[in-house]
């Protein structure tokens, strides 16, 4: 893992990607710091990290940070060297992921200079718990977005496609709250949604195992169970689409953390989300490695 990590870190700083990422990140956070903290003389630095313009950074910078992780290797056929190396798939993926996350953390570390600059001028002190909670949420969301970008990168050999697709996925995750409010809440629509989810899970299982019988049985049992629950008590399905979409919202949990409230369930959610997309990346590479 260490050789992969060093290689990726070196690539970031021998090209303009690493410097451009850090410069734009500091510029954007600094601009929001000026408007949210300096002008109104507010010590709530969490407002800066939660600002919509700061969140826009994830849409733009994360795709740039992750688009080359695997797509460049695939395009130049150097992925074959990785797949035939003595390194395990987990070591390859984690090495690349940690390199991208390390660069992100360097940027986060530099932004600490902004709240520190307010310490000596704060009359009543800074809301330390809110600032630390905001940073925790900011870092965890960054970890999730990088994992998503890495997964998208492994699916294509075109860096532009990887960047655009990552932008789209991250954008959807951030507007999940607004999207949820437009969804139907009827039990019938919810049943249809659950059936689609079951079929998607069965399709994913087939993609991973190439075993059509087990995938078919999984789909039939899942859909039958969903219909059975609907017949037994259709109130279970009321607004289930809204509830599921809100559960997948990254930004809702960030809002809670910015208040200085760190719930274990929120932290586990972010860590699990990151682990899921890291695992999916490993799964894609594993299948490709043994073709």
Coordinates of C-alpha atoms in Angstrom, one line a residue, residues 13-286:
X13 CA 2.6 17.4 -6.6
X14 CA 4.6 16.8 -9.8
X15 CA 1.6 18.0 -11.7
X16 CA -0.6 21.0 -11.2
X17 CA -3.5 19.1 -9.7
X18 CA -2.4 19.1 -6.1
X19 CA -1.5 22.8 -6.1
X20 CA -4.6 23.8 -8.0
X21 CA -6.8 21.8 -5.5
X22 CA -5.2 23.5 -2.5
X23 CA -5.2 27.0 -4.0
X24 CA -8.9 26.8 -5.0
X25 CA -9.9 25.3 -1.7
X26 CA -8.2 28.0 0.3
X27 CA -9.6 30.7 -2.0
X28 CA -13.2 29.5 -1.7
X29 CA -13.1 29.0 2.1
X30 CA -11.3 32.3 2.5
X31 CA -13.9 34.1 0.5
X32 CA -16.8 32.6 2.5
X33 CA -14.8 33.3 5.7
X34 CA -14.7 37.0 4.7
X35 CA -18.5 37.2 4.0
X36 CA -19.7 35.0 6.9
X37 CA -17.2 35.9 9.7
X38 CA -15.1 39.0 9.0
X39 CA -17.8 41.4 7.6
X40 CA -20.6 40.5 10.1
X41 CA -17.9 40.0 12.9
X42 CA -19.2 36.6 13.7
X43 CA -17.3 33.8 15.4
X44 CA -19.4 31.0 13.9
X45 CA -16.9 29.5 11.6
X46 CA -19.2 26.5 11.1
X47 CA -21.4 28.8 8.9
X48 CA -18.4 29.2 6.6
X49 CA -17.9 25.4 6.3
X50 CA -21.7 24.9 5.8
X51 CA -22.1 27.7 3.2
X52 CA -23.5 26.5 -0.1
X53 CA -20.6 28.1 -1.9
X54 CA -18.2 26.1 0.2
X55 CA -20.2 22.9 -0.5
X56 CA -19.8 23.7 -4.2
X57 CA -16.1 22.9 -3.7
X58 CA -17.0 19.2 -3.4
X59 CA -18.8 19.3 -6.8
X60 CA -15.8 20.8 -8.5
X61 CA -12.6 19.8 -6.6
X62 CA -13.4 16.2 -5.7
X63 CA -14.0 15.2 -9.3
X64 CA -10.6 16.8 -10.3
X65 CA -9.0 15.1 -7.3
X66 CA -10.3 11.6 -8.1
X67 CA -10.9 11.4 -11.9
X68 CA -7.4 10.2 -12.6
X69 CA -7.0 7.6 -9.9
X70 CA -8.0 4.6 -12.0
X71 CA -9.2 6.0 -15.3
X72 CA -5.7 7.2 -16.2
X73 CA -4.2 3.8 -15.3
X74 CA -6.8 2.1 -17.6
X75 CA -6.3 4.5 -20.4
X76 CA -2.5 4.0 -20.5
X77 CA -2.8 0.3 -19.8
X78 CA -0.7 0.6 -16.7
X79 CA -3.5 -1.0 -14.7
X80 CA -2.3 -4.3 -15.9
X81 CA 0.9 -3.8 -14.0
X82 CA -1.1 -3.1 -10.9
X83 CA -3.3 -6.1 -11.3
X84 CA -0.3 -8.5 -11.8
X85 CA 1.7 -7.0 -9.0
X86 CA 2.1 -8.8 -5.7
X87 CA -0.1 -6.1 -4.0
X88 CA -3.6 -7.1 -3.1
X89 CA -6.6 -5.2 -4.5
X90 CA -7.2 -3.8 -1.0
X91 CA -3.7 -2.4 -0.9
X92 CA -4.0 -0.8 -4.3
X93 CA -7.4 0.8 -3.6
X94 CA -6.5 2.0 -0.1
X95 CA -3.2 3.4 -1.3
X96 CA -4.9 5.5 -3.9
X97 CA -7.8 6.5 -1.6
X98 CA -5.5 7.6 1.2
X99 CA -3.4 9.6 -1.1
X100 CA -6.4 11.6 -2.3
X101 CA -7.7 11.9 1.2
X102 CA -4.3 13.1 2.5
X103 CA -4.3 15.9 0.0
X104 CA -7.8 16.9 1.1
X105 CA -6.7 16.9 4.7
X106 CA -3.7 19.1 3.9
X107 CA -6.3 21.6 2.5
X108 CA -8.4 21.2 5.6
X109 CA -5.4 21.7 7.8
X110 CA -4.6 25.0 6.1
X111 CA -8.1 26.3 6.6
X112 CA -7.6 26.1 10.3
X113 CA -5.7 29.3 10.0
X114 CA -9.0 31.1 9.5
X115 CA -10.7 30.4 12.8
X116 CA -7.3 30.7 14.6
X117 CA -7.0 34.2 13.3
X118 CA -10.2 35.2 15.1
X119 CA -9.1 33.9 18.6
X120 CA -7.3 37.0 19.7
X121 CA -10.1 39.3 18.5
X122 CA -13.0 37.3 20.0
X123 CA -14.4 39.1 23.0
X124 CA -16.5 36.2 24.3
X125 CA -14.4 33.4 22.8
X126 CA -15.2 31.2 19.9
X127 CA -17.8 28.4 19.9
X128 CA -15.1 25.7 19.9
X129 CA -17.6 22.8 20.0
X130 CA -19.4 24.1 17.0
X131 CA -16.2 24.7 15.0
X132 CA -14.9 21.2 15.8
X133 CA -18.2 19.6 15.0
X134 CA -18.3 21.5 11.7
X135 CA -14.8 20.3 10.8
X136 CA -15.7 16.7 11.7
X137 CA -18.7 16.8 9.4
X138 CA -16.7 18.6 6.7
X139 CA -14.0 15.9 6.8
X140 CA -16.4 13.0 6.9
X141 CA -18.3 14.4 3.9
X142 CA -15.0 14.8 2.1
X143 CA -14.1 11.2 2.8
X144 CA -17.5 10.0 1.4
X145 CA -17.2 12.2 -1.8
X146 CA -13.6 10.9 -2.4
X147 CA -14.8 7.3 -2.1
X148 CA -17.6 8.0 -4.6
X149 CA -15.2 9.7 -7.0
X150 CA -12.7 6.8 -6.8
X151 CA -15.5 4.3 -7.6
X152 CA -16.6 6.3 -10.6
X153 CA -13.0 6.5 -11.8
X154 CA -12.6 2.8 -11.8
X155 CA -15.6 2.4 -14.1
X156 CA -14.2 4.3 -17.1
X157 CA -10.9 5.0 -18.9
X158 CA -11.9 8.6 -19.7
X159 CA -11.0 11.2 -17.1
X160 CA -13.5 13.7 -18.4
X161 CA -16.4 11.2 -18.1
X162 CA -15.2 10.3 -14.6
X163 CA -15.1 13.9 -13.5
X164 CA -18.6 14.7 -15.0
X165 CA -20.1 11.5 -13.5
X166 CA -18.6 12.2 -10.1
X167 CA -19.9 15.8 -10.2
X168 CA -23.4 14.5 -11.0
X169 CA -23.4 11.8 -8.3
X170 CA -22.1 14.2 -5.6
X171 CA -24.6 16.9 -6.7
X172 CA -27.5 14.4 -6.3
X173 CA -26.3 13.5 -2.8
X174 CA -26.3 17.2 -1.8
X175 CA -29.8 17.9 -3.2
X176 CA -31.3 14.8 -1.7
X177 CA -33.3 16.8 0.8
X178 CA -35.0 18.9 -1.9
X179 CA -35.4 15.8 -4.2
X180 CA -37.1 13.9 -1.3
X181 CA -39.7 16.7 -1.0
X182 CA -40.9 16.2 -4.6
X183 CA -41.4 12.4 -4.2
X184 CA -44.9 10.8 -3.9
X185 CA -45.9 9.6 -0.5
X186 CA -48.6 7.2 -1.4
X187 CA -48.3 3.5 -0.3
X188 CA -48.7 2.3 -3.9
X189 CA -45.8 4.4 -5.2
X190 CA -43.7 3.3 -2.2
X191 CA -44.4 -0.3 -3.0
X192 CA -43.2 0.2 -6.6
X193 CA -40.1 2.0 -5.3
X194 CA -39.3 -0.9 -2.9
X195 CA -39.7 -3.4 -5.7
X196 CA -37.3 -1.5 -7.9
X197 CA -34.8 -1.5 -5.0
X198 CA -35.1 -5.2 -4.6
X199 CA -34.6 -5.8 -8.3
X200 CA -31.5 -3.5 -8.2
X201 CA -30.1 -5.5 -5.3
X202 CA -30.7 -8.7 -7.3
X203 CA -29.1 -7.2 -10.3
X204 CA -26.0 -6.2 -8.3
X205 CA -25.8 -9.7 -6.9
X206 CA -25.9 -11.2 -10.4
X207 CA -23.2 -8.8 -11.5
X208 CA -21.0 -9.9 -8.6
X209 CA -21.7 -13.7 -8.8
X210 CA -22.9 -14.2 -12.4
X211 CA -25.3 -16.8 -10.9
X212 CA -28.7 -16.2 -12.4
X213 CA -30.5 -18.7 -10.3
X214 CA -29.6 -17.2 -6.9
X215 CA -30.2 -13.7 -8.3
X216 CA -33.7 -14.8 -9.6
X217 CA -34.6 -16.4 -6.3
X218 CA -33.4 -13.2 -4.4
X219 CA -35.6 -11.0 -6.7
X220 CA -38.7 -13.2 -6.4
X221 CA -38.4 -13.6 -2.6
X222 CA -37.7 -9.9 -2.1
X223 CA -40.6 -8.7 -4.3
X224 CA -43.0 -11.3 -2.7
X225 CA -42.0 -10.1 0.8
X226 CA -42.6 -6.5 -0.2
X227 CA -46.1 -7.3 -1.6
X228 CA -46.8 -9.4 1.5
X229 CA -46.0 -6.5 3.8
X230 CA -48.1 -4.2 1.7
X231 CA -51.1 -6.5 2.0
X232 CA -50.6 -7.0 5.7
X233 CA -50.2 -3.3 6.6
X234 CA -49.8 -0.8 3.8
X235 CA -49.2 2.0 6.3
X236 CA -45.6 0.8 6.5
X237 CA -45.1 2.1 3.1
X238 CA -46.4 5.7 3.7
X239 CA -43.8 8.2 2.6
X240 CA -41.1 5.5 2.5
X241 CA -39.5 7.1 -0.6
X242 CA -39.1 10.4 1.3
X243 CA -37.7 8.6 4.3
X244 CA -35.2 6.6 2.3
X245 CA -33.9 9.6 0.4
X246 CA -33.6 11.7 3.5
X247 CA -31.6 8.8 5.1
X248 CA -29.2 9.0 2.2
X249 CA -28.8 12.8 2.6
X250 CA -25.2 13.7 3.5
X251 CA -26.0 17.4 4.2
X252 CA -28.7 16.8 6.9
X253 CA -26.2 15.1 9.2
X254 CA -23.7 17.8 8.5
X255 CA -26.2 20.4 9.8
X256 CA -26.4 18.5 13.1
X257 CA -22.7 18.3 13.5
X258 CA -22.2 22.0 12.8
X259 CA -24.2 22.6 16.0
X260 CA -21.4 20.8 17.9
X261 CA -23.5 17.6 18.3
X262 CA -21.6 14.5 17.4
X263 CA -23.9 11.5 17.2
X264 CA -22.3 8.1 16.9
X265 CA -25.0 7.1 14.4
X266 CA -24.0 10.0 12.1
X267 CA -20.3 9.1 12.3
X268 CA -21.1 5.4 11.6
X269 CA -23.2 6.4 8.7
X270 CA -20.4 8.4 7.0
X271 CA -17.8 5.8 7.7
X272 CA -20.1 3.0 6.4
X273 CA -20.8 5.1 3.3
X274 CA -17.1 5.5 2.6
X275 CA -16.4 1.8 3.3
X276 CA -19.3 0.8 0.9
X277 CA -17.9 2.7 -2.1
X278 CA -14.4 1.6 -1.3
X279 CA -15.6 -2.0 -1.3
X280 CA -17.4 -1.5 -4.6
X281 CA -14.2 -0.2 -6.1
X282 CA -12.3 -3.3 -4.9
X283 CA -15.1 -5.5 -6.3
X284 CA -14.8 -4.0 -9.7
X285 CA -11.0 -4.3 -9.8
X286 CA -11.2 -7.9 -8.5

